[in-house]
Short mmCIF file of C-alpha atoms in Angstrom, two decimals:
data_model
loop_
_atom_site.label_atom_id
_atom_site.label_comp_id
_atom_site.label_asym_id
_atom_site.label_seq_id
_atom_site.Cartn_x
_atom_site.Cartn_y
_atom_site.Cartn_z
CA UNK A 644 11.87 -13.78 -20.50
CA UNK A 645 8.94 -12.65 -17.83
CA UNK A 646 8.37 -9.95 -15.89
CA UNK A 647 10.14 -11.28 -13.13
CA UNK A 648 13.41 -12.09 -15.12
CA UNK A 649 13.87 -8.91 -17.67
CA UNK A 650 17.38 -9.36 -17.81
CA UNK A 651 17.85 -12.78 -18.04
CA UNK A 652 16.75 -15.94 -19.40
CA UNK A 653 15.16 -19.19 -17.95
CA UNK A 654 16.53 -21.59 -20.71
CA UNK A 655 14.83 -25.02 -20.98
CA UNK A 656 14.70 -27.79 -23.26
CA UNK A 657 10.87 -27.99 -25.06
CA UNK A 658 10.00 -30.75 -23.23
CA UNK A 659 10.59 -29.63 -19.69
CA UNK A 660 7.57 -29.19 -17.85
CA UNK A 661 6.65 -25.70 -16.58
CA UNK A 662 4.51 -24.94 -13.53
CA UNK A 663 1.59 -21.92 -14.85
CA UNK A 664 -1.47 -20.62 -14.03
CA UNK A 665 -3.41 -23.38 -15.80
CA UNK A 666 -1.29 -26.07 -14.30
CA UNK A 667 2.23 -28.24 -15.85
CA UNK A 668 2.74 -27.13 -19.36
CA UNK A 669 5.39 -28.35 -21.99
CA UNK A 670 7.54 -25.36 -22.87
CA UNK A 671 7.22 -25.83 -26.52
CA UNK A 672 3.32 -25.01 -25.84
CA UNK A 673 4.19 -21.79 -23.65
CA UNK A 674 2.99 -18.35 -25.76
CA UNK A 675 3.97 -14.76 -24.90
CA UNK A 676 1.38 -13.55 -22.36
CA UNK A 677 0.89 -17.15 -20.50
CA UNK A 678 1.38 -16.56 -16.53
CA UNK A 679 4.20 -18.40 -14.80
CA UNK A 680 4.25 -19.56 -11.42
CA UNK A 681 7.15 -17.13 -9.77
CA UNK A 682 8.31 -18.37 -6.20
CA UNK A 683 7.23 -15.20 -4.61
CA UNK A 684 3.99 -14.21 -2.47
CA UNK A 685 1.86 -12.39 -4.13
CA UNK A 686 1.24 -8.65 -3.56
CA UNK A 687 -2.68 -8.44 -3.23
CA UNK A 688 -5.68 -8.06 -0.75
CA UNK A 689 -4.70 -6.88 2.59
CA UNK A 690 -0.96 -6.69 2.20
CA UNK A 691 -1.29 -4.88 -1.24
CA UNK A 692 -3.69 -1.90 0.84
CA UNK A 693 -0.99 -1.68 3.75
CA UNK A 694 2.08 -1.39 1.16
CA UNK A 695 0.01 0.93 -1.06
CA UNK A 696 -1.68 3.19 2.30
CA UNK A 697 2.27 3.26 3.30
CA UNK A 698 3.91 4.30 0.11
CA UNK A 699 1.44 7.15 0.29
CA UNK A 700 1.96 7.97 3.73
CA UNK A 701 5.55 7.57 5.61
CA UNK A 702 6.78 4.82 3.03
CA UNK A 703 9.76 5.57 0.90
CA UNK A 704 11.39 3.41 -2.46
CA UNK A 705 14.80 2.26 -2.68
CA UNK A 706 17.17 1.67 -5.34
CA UNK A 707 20.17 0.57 -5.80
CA UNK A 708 21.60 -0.18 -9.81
CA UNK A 709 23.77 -3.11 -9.56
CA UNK A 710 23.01 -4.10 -6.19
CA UNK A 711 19.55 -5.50 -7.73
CA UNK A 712 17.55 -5.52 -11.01
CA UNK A 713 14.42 -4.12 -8.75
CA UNK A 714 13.33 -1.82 -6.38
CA UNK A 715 12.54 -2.39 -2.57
CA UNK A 716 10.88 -0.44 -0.18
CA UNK A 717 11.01 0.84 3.53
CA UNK A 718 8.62 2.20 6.39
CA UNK A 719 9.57 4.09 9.49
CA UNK A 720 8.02 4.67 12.61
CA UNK A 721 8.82 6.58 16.20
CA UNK A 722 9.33 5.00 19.29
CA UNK A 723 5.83 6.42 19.79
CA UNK A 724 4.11 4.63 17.07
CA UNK A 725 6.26 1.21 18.03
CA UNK A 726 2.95 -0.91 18.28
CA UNK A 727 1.93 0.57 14.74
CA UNK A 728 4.86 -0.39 13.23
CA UNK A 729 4.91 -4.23 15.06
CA UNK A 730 1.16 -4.25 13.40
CA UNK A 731 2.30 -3.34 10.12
CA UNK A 732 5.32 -5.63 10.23
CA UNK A 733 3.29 -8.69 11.07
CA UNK A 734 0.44 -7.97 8.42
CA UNK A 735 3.79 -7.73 5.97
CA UNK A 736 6.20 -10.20 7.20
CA UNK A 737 6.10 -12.55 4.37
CA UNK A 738 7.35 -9.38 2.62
CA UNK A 739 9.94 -7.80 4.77
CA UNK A 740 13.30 -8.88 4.52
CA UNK A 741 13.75 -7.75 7.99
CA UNK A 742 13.57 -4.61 10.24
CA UNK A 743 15.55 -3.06 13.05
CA UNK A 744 16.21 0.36 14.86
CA UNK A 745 18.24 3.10 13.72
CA UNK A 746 19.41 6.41 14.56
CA UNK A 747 18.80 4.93 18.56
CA UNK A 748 14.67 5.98 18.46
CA UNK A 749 13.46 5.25 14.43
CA UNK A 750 12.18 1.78 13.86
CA UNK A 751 12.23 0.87 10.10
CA UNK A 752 11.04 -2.46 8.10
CA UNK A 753 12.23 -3.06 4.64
CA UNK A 754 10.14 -4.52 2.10
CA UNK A 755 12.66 -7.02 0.10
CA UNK A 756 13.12 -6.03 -3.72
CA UNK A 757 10.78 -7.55 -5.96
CA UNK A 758 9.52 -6.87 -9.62
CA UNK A 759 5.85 -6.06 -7.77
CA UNK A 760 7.59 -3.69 -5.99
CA UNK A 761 9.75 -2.34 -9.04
CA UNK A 762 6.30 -2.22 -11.15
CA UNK A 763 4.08 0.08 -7.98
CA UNK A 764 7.38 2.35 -8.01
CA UNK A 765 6.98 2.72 -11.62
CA UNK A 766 3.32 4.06 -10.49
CA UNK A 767 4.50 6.19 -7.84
CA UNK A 768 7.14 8.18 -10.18
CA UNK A 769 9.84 7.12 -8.13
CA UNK A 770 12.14 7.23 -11.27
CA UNK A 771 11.13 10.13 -12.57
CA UNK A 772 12.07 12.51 -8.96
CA UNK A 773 9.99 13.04 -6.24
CA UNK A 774 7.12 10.45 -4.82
CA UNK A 775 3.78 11.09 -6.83
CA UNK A 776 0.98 8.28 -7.08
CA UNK A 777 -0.60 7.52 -10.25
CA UNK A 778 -4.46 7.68 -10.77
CA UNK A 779 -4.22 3.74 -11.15
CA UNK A 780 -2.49 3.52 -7.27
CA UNK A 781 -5.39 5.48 -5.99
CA UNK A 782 -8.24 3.51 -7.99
CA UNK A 783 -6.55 0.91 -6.50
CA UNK A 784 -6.91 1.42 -3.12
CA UNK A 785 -9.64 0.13 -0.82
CA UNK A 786 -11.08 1.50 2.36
CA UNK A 787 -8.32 0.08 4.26
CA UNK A 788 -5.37 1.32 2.05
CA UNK A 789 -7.36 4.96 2.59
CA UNK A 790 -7.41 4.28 6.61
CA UNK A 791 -3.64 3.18 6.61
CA UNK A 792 -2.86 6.70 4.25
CA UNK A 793 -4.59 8.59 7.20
CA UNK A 794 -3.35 6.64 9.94
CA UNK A 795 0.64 7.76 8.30
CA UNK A 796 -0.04 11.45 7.17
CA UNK A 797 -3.48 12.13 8.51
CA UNK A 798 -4.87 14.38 11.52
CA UNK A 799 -7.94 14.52 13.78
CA UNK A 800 -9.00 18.11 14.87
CA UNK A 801 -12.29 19.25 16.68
CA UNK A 802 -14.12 22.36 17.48
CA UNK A 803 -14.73 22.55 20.95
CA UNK A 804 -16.96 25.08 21.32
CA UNK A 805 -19.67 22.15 20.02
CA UNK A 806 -21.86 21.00 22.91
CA UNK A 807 -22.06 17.20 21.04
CA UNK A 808 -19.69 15.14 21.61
CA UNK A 809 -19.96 13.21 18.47
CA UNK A 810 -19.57 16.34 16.32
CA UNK A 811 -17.46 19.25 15.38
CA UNK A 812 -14.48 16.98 13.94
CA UNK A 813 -12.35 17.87 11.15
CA UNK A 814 -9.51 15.68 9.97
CA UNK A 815 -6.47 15.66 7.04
CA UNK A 816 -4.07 13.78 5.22
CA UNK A 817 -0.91 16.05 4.88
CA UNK A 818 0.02 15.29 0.80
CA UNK A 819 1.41 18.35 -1.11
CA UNK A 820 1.61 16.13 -4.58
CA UNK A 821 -1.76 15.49 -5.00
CA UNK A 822 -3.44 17.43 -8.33
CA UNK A 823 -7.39 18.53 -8.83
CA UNK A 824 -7.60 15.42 -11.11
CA UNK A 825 -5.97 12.56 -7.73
CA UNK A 826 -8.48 14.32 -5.84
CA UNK A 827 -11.88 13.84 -7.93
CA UNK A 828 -10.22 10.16 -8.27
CA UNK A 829 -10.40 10.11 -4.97
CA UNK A 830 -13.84 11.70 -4.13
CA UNK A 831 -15.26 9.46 -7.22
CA UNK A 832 -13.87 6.14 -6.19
CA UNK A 833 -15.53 6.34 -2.14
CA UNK A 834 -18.31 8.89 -2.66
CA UNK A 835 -16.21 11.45 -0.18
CA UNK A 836 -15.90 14.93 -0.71
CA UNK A 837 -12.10 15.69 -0.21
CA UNK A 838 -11.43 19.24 -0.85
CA UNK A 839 -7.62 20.99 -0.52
CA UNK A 840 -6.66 21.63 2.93
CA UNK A 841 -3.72 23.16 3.98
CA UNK A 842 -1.01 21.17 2.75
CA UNK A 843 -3.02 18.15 1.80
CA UNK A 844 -6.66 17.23 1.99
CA UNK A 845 -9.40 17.50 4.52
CA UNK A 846 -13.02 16.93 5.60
CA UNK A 847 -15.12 18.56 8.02
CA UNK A 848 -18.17 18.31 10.11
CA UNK A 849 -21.28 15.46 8.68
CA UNK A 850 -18.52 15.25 6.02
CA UNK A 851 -15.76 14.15 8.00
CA UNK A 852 -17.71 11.86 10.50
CA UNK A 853 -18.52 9.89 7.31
CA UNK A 854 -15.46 9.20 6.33
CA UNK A 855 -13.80 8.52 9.89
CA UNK A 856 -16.62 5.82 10.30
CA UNK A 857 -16.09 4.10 7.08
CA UNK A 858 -12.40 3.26 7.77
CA UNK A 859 -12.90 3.12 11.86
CA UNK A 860 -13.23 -1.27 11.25
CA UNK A 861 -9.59 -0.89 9.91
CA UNK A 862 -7.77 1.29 12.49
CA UNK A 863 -5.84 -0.89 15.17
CA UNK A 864 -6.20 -0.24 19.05
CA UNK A 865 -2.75 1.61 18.99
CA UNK A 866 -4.19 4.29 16.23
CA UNK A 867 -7.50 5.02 18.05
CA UNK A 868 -6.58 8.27 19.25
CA UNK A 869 -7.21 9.29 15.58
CA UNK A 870 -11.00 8.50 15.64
CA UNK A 871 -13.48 10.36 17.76
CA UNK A 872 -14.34 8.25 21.01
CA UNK A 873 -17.79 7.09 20.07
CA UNK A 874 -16.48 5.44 16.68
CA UNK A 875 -13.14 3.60 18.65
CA UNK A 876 -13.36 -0.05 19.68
CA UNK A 877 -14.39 -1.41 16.03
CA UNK A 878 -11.33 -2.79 15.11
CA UNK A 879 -11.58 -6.72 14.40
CA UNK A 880 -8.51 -8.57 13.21
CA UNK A 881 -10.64 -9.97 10.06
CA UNK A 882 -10.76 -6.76 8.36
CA UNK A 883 -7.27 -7.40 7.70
CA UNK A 884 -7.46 -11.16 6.67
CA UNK A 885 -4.41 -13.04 5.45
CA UNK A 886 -5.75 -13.24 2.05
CA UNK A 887 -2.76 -12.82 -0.55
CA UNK A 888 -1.91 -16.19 -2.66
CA UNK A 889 1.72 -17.70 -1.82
CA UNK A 890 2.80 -17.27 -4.93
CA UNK A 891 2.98 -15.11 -7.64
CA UNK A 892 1.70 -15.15 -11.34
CA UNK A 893 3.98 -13.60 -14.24
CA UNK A 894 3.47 -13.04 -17.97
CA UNK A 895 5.95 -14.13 -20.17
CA UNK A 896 6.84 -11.09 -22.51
CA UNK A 897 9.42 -12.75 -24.75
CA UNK A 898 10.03 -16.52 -26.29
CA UNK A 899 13.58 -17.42 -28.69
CA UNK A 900 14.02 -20.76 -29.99
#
């Protein structure tokens, strides 16, 4: 058994030869923990921050028993935010088992069932009742998983009684589950200084500008109007390189003879 296959077997004779991490090996040589090549693309780099910014923002899991051993997982988006969801479905489509419209005005992609997925839902609680990330999902982020987060549940505000034009911005992610202990996470992990705001978490002022800056190379054209002018226009397509491997490595987590 792997982590791929927990409820059934691959059954082979100990000769056959098995594609792994360290290349063909006899079966009779295999050991629990060796990685298997699985058939699937690999959740990581720049596909891994977009799942991982959506699950925390707009993202939702789904489950069916019976219907599949794992869970899968699907984004929405407004008519309004159409070219934000086309972005996200082409940085995902080797992941997506399709997308559509619903409800006339709602467009929605579906992330196809995997046991990557299953595992990150694990993370997020989904089991367990209502959406709430582990520490691990938000050490695991990177500056562009934070930008797609604020880009989903995230707001730009400003003070207009300032006279420059490159100051008096405050901005939020809306996320009522976060605890004291995801925020220091948080703060320690990108040297911010998030602080409870409102429903969620905010910045303001030399604080904010900071932040909005660091993740500005990751926001796409359609998203701009949630960056103050002066830091728009920095979008390149290489900060979101196709970088994940096409194919994924599992751990075998039970042998019988």
């Amino acid at each position: 058994r792997t982590e791929a296959h927990t409820d059934d077997e691959l059954l082979v004779t100990p000769g056959h030869l098995i594609y792994t991490a360290d290349g063909k090996t006899r079966a009779s040589s295999l050991k629990i923990g060796n990685l298997l090549v699985h058939q699937d693309p690999c959740l990581e780099g720049s596909a891994l921050q977009l799942f991982l910014g959506t699950m925390l923002g707009d993202g939702s899991f789904k489950y069916t028993p019976g219907a599949s051993r794992f869970a899968s997982a699907n984004f929405y988006h407004g008519d309004k935010q159409k070219a934000y969801f086309t972005w996200k479905s082409r940085l995902l489509e080797n992941y997506t088992s399709g997308s559509g419209k619903f409800d006339g005005h709602i467009h929605r992609g579906s992330i196809s069932a995997s046991f990557q997925i299953h595992r990150w839902a694990k993370e997020f609680g989904f089991f367990r009742g209502p959406k709430r990330p582990s520490k691990l999902i938000l050490r695991s982020l990177d500056l562009r998983g934070l930008a797609v987060w604020y880009l989903d549940d995230g707001g730009l505000s400003r003070d207009n009684r300032c006279v420059d034009p490159t100051k008096g911005f405050s901005c939020n992610i809306a996320s009522e589950k976060l605890t004291d202990a995801h925020i220091r996470v948080i703060n320690e992990k990108f040297g911010f200084s998030f602080r409870r705001w409102g429903r969620g978490i905010g910045l303001s002022g030399d604080r904010a500008r900071l932040f909005l800056a660091a993740i500005a190379p990751y926001i796409p054209p359609c998203m701009e109007y949630k960056l103050p002018p002066d830091l728009r226009e920095r979008y390149s397509e290489s900060s979101w390189p196709n970088d994940a491997r096409d194919v994924t490595h599992v751990a075998i987590t039970e042998i019988s003879t």
